[in-house]
Tab-separated table of C-alpha atoms (C1' of nucleotides) in Angstrom:
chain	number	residue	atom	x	y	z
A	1	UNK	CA	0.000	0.000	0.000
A	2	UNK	CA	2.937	2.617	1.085
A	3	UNK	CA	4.521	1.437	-2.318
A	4	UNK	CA	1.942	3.122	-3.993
A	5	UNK	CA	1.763	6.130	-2.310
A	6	UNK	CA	5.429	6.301	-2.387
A	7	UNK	CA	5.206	5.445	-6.361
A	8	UNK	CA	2.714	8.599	-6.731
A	9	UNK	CA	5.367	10.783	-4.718
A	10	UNK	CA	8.179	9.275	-6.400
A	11	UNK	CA	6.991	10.759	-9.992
A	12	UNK	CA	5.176	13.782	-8.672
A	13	UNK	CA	9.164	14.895	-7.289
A	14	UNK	CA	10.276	14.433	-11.073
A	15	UNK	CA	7.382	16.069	-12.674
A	16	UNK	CA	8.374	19.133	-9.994
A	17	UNK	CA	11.739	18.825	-11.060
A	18	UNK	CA	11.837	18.611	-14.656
A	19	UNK	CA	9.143	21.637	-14.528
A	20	UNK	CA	11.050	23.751	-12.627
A	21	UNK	CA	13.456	24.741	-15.535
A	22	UNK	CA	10.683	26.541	-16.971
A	23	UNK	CA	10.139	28.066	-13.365
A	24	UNK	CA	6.159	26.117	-13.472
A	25	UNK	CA	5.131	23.856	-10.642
A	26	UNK	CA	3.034	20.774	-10.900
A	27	UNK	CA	-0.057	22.252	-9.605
A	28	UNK	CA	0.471	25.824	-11.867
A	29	UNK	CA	1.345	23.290	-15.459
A	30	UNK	CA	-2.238	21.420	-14.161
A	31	UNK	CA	-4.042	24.502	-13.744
A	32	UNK	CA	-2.741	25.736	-17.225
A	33	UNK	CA	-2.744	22.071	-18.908
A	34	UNK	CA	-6.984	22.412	-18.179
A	35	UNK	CA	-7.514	25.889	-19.107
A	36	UNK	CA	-5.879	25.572	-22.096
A	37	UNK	CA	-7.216	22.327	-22.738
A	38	UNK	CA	-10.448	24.062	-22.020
A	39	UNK	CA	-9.778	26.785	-24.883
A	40	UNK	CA	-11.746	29.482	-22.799
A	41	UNK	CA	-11.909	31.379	-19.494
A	42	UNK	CA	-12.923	28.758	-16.703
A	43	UNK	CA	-14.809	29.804	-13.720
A	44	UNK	CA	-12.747	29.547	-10.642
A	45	UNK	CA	-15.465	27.007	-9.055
A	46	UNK	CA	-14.929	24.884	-12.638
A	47	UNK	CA	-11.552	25.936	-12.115
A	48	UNK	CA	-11.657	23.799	-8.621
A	49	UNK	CA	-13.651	20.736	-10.100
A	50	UNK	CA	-10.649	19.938	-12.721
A	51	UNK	CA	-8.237	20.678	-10.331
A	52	UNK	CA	-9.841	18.619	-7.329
A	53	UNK	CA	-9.457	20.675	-4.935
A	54	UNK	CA	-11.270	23.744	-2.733
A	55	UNK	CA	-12.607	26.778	-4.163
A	56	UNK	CA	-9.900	28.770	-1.374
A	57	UNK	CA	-7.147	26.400	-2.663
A	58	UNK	CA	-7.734	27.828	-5.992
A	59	UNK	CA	-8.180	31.743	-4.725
A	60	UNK	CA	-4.521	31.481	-3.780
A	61	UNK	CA	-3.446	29.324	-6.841
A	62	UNK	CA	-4.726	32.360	-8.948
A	63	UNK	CA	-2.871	35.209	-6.922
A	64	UNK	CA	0.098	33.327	-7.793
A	65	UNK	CA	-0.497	32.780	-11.110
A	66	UNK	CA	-1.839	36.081	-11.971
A	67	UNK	CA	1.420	37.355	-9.658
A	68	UNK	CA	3.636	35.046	-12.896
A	69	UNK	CA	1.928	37.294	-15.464
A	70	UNK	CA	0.528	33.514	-16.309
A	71	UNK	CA	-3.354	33.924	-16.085
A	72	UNK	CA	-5.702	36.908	-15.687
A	73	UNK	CA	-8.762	37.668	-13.820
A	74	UNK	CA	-11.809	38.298	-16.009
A	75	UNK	CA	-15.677	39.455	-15.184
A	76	UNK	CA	-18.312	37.262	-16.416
A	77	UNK	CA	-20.932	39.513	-18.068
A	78	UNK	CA	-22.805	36.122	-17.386
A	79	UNK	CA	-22.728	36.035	-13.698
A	80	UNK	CA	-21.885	38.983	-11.647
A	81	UNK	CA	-20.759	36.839	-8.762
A	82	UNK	CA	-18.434	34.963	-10.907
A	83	UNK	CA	-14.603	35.479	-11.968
A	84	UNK	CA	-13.164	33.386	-14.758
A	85	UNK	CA	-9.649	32.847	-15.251
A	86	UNK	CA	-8.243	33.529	-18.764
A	87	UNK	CA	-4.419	32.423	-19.892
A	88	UNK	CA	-1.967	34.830	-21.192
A	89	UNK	CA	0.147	34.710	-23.831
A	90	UNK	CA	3.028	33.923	-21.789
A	91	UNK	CA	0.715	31.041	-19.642
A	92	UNK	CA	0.316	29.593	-22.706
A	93	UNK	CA	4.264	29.886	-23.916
A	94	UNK	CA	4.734	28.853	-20.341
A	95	UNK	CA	2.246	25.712	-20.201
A	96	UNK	CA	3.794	24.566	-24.052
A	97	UNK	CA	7.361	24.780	-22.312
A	98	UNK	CA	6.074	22.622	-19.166
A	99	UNK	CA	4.367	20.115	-21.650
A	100	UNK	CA	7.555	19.040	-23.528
A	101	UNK	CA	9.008	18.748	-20.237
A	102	UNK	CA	6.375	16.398	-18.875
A	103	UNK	CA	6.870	14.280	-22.020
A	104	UNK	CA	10.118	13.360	-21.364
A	105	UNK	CA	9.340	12.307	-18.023
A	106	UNK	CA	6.574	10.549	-19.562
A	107	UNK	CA	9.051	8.673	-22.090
A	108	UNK	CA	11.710	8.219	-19.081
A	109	UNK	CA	9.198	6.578	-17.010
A	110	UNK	CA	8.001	4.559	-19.830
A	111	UNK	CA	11.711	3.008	-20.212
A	112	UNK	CA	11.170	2.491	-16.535
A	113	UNK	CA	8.270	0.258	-16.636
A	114	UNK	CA	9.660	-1.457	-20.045
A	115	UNK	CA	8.579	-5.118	-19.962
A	116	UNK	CA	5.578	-4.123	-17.371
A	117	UNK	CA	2.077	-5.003	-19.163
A	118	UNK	CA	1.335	-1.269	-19.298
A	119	UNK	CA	-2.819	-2.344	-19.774
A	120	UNK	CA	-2.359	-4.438	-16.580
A	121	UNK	CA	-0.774	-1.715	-14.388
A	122	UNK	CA	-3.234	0.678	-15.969
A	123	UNK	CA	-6.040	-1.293	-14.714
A	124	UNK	CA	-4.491	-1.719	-11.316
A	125	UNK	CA	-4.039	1.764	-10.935
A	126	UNK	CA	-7.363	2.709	-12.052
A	127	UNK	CA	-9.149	0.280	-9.371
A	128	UNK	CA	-7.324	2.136	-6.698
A	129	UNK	CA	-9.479	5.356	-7.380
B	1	UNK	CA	1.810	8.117	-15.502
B	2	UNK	CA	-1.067	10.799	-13.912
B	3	UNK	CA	-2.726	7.379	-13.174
B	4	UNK	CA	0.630	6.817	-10.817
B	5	UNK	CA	0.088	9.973	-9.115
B	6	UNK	CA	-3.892	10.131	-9.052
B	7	UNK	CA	-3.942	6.770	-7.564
B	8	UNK	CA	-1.049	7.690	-5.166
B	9	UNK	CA	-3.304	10.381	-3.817
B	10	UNK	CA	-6.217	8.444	-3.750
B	11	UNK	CA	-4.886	5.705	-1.106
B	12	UNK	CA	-3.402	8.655	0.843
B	13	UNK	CA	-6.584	10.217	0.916
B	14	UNK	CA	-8.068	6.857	2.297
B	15	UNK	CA	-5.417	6.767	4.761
B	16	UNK	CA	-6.447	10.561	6.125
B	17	UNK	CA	-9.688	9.619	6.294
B	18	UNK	CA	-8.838	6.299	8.253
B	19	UNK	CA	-7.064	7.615	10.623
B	20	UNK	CA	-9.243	10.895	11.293
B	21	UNK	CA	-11.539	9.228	13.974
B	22	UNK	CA	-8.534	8.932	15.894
B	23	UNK	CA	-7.418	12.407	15.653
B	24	UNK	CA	-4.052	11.563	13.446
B	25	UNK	CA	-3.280	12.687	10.613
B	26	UNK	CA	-0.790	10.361	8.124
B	27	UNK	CA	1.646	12.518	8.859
B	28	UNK	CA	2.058	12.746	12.117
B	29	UNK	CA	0.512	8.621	12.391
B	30	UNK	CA	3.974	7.977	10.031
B	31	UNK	CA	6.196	9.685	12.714
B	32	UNK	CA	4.981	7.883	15.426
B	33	UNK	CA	5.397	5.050	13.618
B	34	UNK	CA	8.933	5.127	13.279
B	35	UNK	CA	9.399	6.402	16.769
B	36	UNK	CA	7.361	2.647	18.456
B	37	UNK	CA	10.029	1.220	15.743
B	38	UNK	CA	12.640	2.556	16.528
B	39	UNK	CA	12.147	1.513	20.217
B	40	UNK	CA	13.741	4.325	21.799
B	41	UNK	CA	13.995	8.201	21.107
B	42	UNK	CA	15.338	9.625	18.063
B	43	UNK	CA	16.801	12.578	17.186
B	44	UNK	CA	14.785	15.166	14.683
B	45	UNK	CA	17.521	14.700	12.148
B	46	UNK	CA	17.342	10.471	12.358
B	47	UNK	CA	13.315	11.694	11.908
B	48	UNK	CA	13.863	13.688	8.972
B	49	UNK	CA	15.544	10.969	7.211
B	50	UNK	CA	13.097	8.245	8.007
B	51	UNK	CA	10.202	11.150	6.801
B	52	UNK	CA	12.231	11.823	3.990
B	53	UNK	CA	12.005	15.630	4.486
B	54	UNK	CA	13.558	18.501	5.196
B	55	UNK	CA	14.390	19.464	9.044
B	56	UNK	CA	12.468	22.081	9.313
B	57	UNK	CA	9.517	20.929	8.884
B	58	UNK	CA	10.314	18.210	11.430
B	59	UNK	CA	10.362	20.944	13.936
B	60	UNK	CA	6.637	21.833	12.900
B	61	UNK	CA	5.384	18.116	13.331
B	62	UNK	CA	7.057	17.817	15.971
B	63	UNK	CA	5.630	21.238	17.664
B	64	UNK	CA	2.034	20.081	17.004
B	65	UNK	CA	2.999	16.331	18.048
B	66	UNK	CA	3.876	17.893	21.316
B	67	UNK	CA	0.933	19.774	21.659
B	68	UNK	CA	-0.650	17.428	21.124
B	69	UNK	CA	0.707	15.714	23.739
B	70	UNK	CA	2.010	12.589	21.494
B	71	UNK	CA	5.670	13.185	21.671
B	72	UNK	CA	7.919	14.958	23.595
B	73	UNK	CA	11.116	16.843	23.288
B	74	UNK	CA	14.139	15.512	25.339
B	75	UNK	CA	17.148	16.598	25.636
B	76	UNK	CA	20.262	14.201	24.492
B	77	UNK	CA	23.334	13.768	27.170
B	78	UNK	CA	25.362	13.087	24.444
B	79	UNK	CA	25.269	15.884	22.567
B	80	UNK	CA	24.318	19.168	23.637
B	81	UNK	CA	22.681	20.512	19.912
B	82	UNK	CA	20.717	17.404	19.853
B	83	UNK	CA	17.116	17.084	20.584
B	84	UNK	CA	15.328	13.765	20.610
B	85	UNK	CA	11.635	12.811	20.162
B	86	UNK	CA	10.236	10.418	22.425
B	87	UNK	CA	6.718	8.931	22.374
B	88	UNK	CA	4.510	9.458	24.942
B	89	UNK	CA	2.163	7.120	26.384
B	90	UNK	CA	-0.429	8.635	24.967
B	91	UNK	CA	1.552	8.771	21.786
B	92	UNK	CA	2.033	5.281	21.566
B	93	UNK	CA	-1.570	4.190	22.359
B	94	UNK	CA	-2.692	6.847	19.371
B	95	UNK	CA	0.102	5.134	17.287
B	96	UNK	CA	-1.397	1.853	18.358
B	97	UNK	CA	-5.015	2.895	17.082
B	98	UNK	CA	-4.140	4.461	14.235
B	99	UNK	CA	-2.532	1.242	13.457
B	100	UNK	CA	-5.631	-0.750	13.512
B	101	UNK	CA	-7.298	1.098	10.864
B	102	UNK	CA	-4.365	1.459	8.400
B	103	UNK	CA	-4.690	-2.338	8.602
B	104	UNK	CA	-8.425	-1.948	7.703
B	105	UNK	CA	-7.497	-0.033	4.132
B	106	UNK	CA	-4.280	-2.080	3.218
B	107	UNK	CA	-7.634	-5.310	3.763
B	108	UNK	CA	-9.904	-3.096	1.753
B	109	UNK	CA	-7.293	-2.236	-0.741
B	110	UNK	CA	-6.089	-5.518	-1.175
B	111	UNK	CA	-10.138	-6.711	-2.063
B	112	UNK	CA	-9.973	-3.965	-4.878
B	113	UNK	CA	-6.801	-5.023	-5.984
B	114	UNK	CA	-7.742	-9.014	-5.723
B	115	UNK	CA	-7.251	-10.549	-9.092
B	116	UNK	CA	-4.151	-8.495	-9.789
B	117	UNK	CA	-1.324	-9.879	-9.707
B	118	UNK	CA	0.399	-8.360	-6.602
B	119	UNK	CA	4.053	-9.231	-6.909
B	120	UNK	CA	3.994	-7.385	-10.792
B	121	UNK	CA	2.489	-4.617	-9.281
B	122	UNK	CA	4.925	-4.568	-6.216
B	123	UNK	CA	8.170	-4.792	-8.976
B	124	UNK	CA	6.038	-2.033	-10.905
B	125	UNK	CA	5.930	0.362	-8.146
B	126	UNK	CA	9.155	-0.568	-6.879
B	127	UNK	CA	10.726	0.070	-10.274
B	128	UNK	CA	9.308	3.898	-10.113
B	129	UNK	CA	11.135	5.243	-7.326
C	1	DC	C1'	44.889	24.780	21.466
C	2	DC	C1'	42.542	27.249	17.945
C	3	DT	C1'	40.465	27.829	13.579
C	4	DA	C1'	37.742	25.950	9.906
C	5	DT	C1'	34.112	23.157	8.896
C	6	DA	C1'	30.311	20.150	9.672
C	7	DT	C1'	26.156	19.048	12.138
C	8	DA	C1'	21.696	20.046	14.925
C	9	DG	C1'	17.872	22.637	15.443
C	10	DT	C1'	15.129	26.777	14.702
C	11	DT	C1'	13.166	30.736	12.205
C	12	DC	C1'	11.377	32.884	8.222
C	13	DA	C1'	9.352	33.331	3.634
C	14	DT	C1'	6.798	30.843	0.602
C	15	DA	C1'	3.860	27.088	-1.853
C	16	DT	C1'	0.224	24.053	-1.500
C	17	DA	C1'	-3.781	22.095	0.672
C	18	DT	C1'	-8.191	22.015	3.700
C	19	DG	C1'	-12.445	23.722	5.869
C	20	DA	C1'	-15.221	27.227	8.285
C	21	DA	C1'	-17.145	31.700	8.016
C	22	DA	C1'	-18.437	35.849	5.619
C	23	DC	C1'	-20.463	38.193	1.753
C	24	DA	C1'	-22.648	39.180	-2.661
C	25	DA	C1'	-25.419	37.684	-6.334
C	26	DA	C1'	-28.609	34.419	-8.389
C	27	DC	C1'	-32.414	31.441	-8.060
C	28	DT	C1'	-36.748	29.092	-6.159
C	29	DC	C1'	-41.106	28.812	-4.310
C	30	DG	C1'	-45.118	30.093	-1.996
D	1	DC	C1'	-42.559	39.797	-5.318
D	2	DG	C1'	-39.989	38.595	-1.271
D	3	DA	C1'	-37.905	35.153	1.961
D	4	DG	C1'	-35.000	31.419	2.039
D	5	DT	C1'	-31.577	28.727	-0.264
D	6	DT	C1'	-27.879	27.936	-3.337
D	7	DT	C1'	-23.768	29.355	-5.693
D	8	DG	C1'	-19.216	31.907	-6.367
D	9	DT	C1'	-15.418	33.976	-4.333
D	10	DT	C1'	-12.647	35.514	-0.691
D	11	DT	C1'	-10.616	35.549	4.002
D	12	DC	C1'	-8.829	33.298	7.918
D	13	DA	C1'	-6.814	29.640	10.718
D	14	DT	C1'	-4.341	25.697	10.218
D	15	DA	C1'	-1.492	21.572	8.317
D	16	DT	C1'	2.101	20.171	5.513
D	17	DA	C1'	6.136	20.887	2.704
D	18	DT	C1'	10.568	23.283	0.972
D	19	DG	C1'	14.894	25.959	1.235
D	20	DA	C1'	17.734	29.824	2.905
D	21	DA	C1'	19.671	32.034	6.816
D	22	DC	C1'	20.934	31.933	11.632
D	23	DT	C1'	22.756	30.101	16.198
D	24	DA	C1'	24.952	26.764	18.966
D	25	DT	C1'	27.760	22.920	19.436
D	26	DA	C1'	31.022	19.410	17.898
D	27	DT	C1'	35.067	17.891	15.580
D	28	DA	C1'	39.165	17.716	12.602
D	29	DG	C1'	43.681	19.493	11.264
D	30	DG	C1'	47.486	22.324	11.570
DNA sequence: CCTATATAGTTCATATATGAAACAAACTCG
DNA sequence: CGAGTTTGTTTCATATATGAACTATATAGG
């Protein structure tokens, strides 16, 4: 069981590492993977969904973000009580940086688990959530 | 290799929620841990190696394991910079309980996971870090 | 023996996470 | 329509984590 857990920290360290050349953390490449995934201003509560985590957790996220010139604050005409968070031009630069990074972990790890039944572990992995 | 992380998470989220009824943490339930192992009181650098973290935040746990009243601070005879952590009784029945329901999970886990093969998954996980 | 260095712990700034409480705006129902 | 509820965001207190800077003590070499 602590294998597992210690498996998820294992490759969340590398992820860190290999992002932190291009100065992004884990969580700040995930919140710009999904909004540019999403191809429009999220709401900060969708914003929270994707990310799995608190509505406050993502208040702070945003500060920071908006602090690295990476995402911007944004009215919704829609909803007066809601703020949606757009990317910049240098989030996205950022986020494409962070993603060729995260593929070479990817491709490392892969080399890794060579000789694993990838479907197998997939499936193991999957049952645990 | 999100699947490695997500599913990392997931069983560490289990754990917190295990061990909440007892008021522990996995944090702090992991430290006293490897205090009862240990047998005997260790210093807070011999507890930031077996927590695999930085000092400093050993002196955190270890100021909210004390309020707690779960560990306590002693001073070492041998050397005068040194501060060891020693388990309380209270400590070590909390340890004790939190044990019981980490076994609970690793039974529940190990239901979910039935039909796998374990050892692959072991080498697997193993292989990652 | 004294100086240089290493080790032990703490403090501080910061990042990430939660959950409770506060507040405004939107919505629902009688 | 207006009261009550829900939704969206922020603020605060707190837990967990890192790393740099600081202090005290130990230890090694000249």
């Amino acid at each position: 069981m602590f294998s597992i857990v210690n498996a998820g920290r294992a490759v969340e360290q590398r992820l860190e590492e290999a992002l932190a050349p291009v100065s992004l953390t884990l969580t700040k490449f995930g919140m710009l993977l999904h909004l540019v995934e999403a191809g429009e201003p999220l709401s900060l509560s969708e914003c929270a969904k994707k990310m799995s985590c608190v509505r406050s957790n993502i208040t702070q996220l945003m500060d920071r973000l908006e602090a690295d010139g990476l995402v911007q604050r944004v009215e919704d005409p829609q909803d007066r009580r809601a703020i949606r968070a757009e990317v910049t031009p240098l989030g996205a630069e950022r986020q494409a940086a962070g993603a060729k990074e995260v593929t070479k972990v990817q491709a490392e790890l892969a080399k890794t688990l060579s000789g694993m039944d990838h479907a197998t572990l997939q499936r193991a992995l999957a049952a645990v959530k």
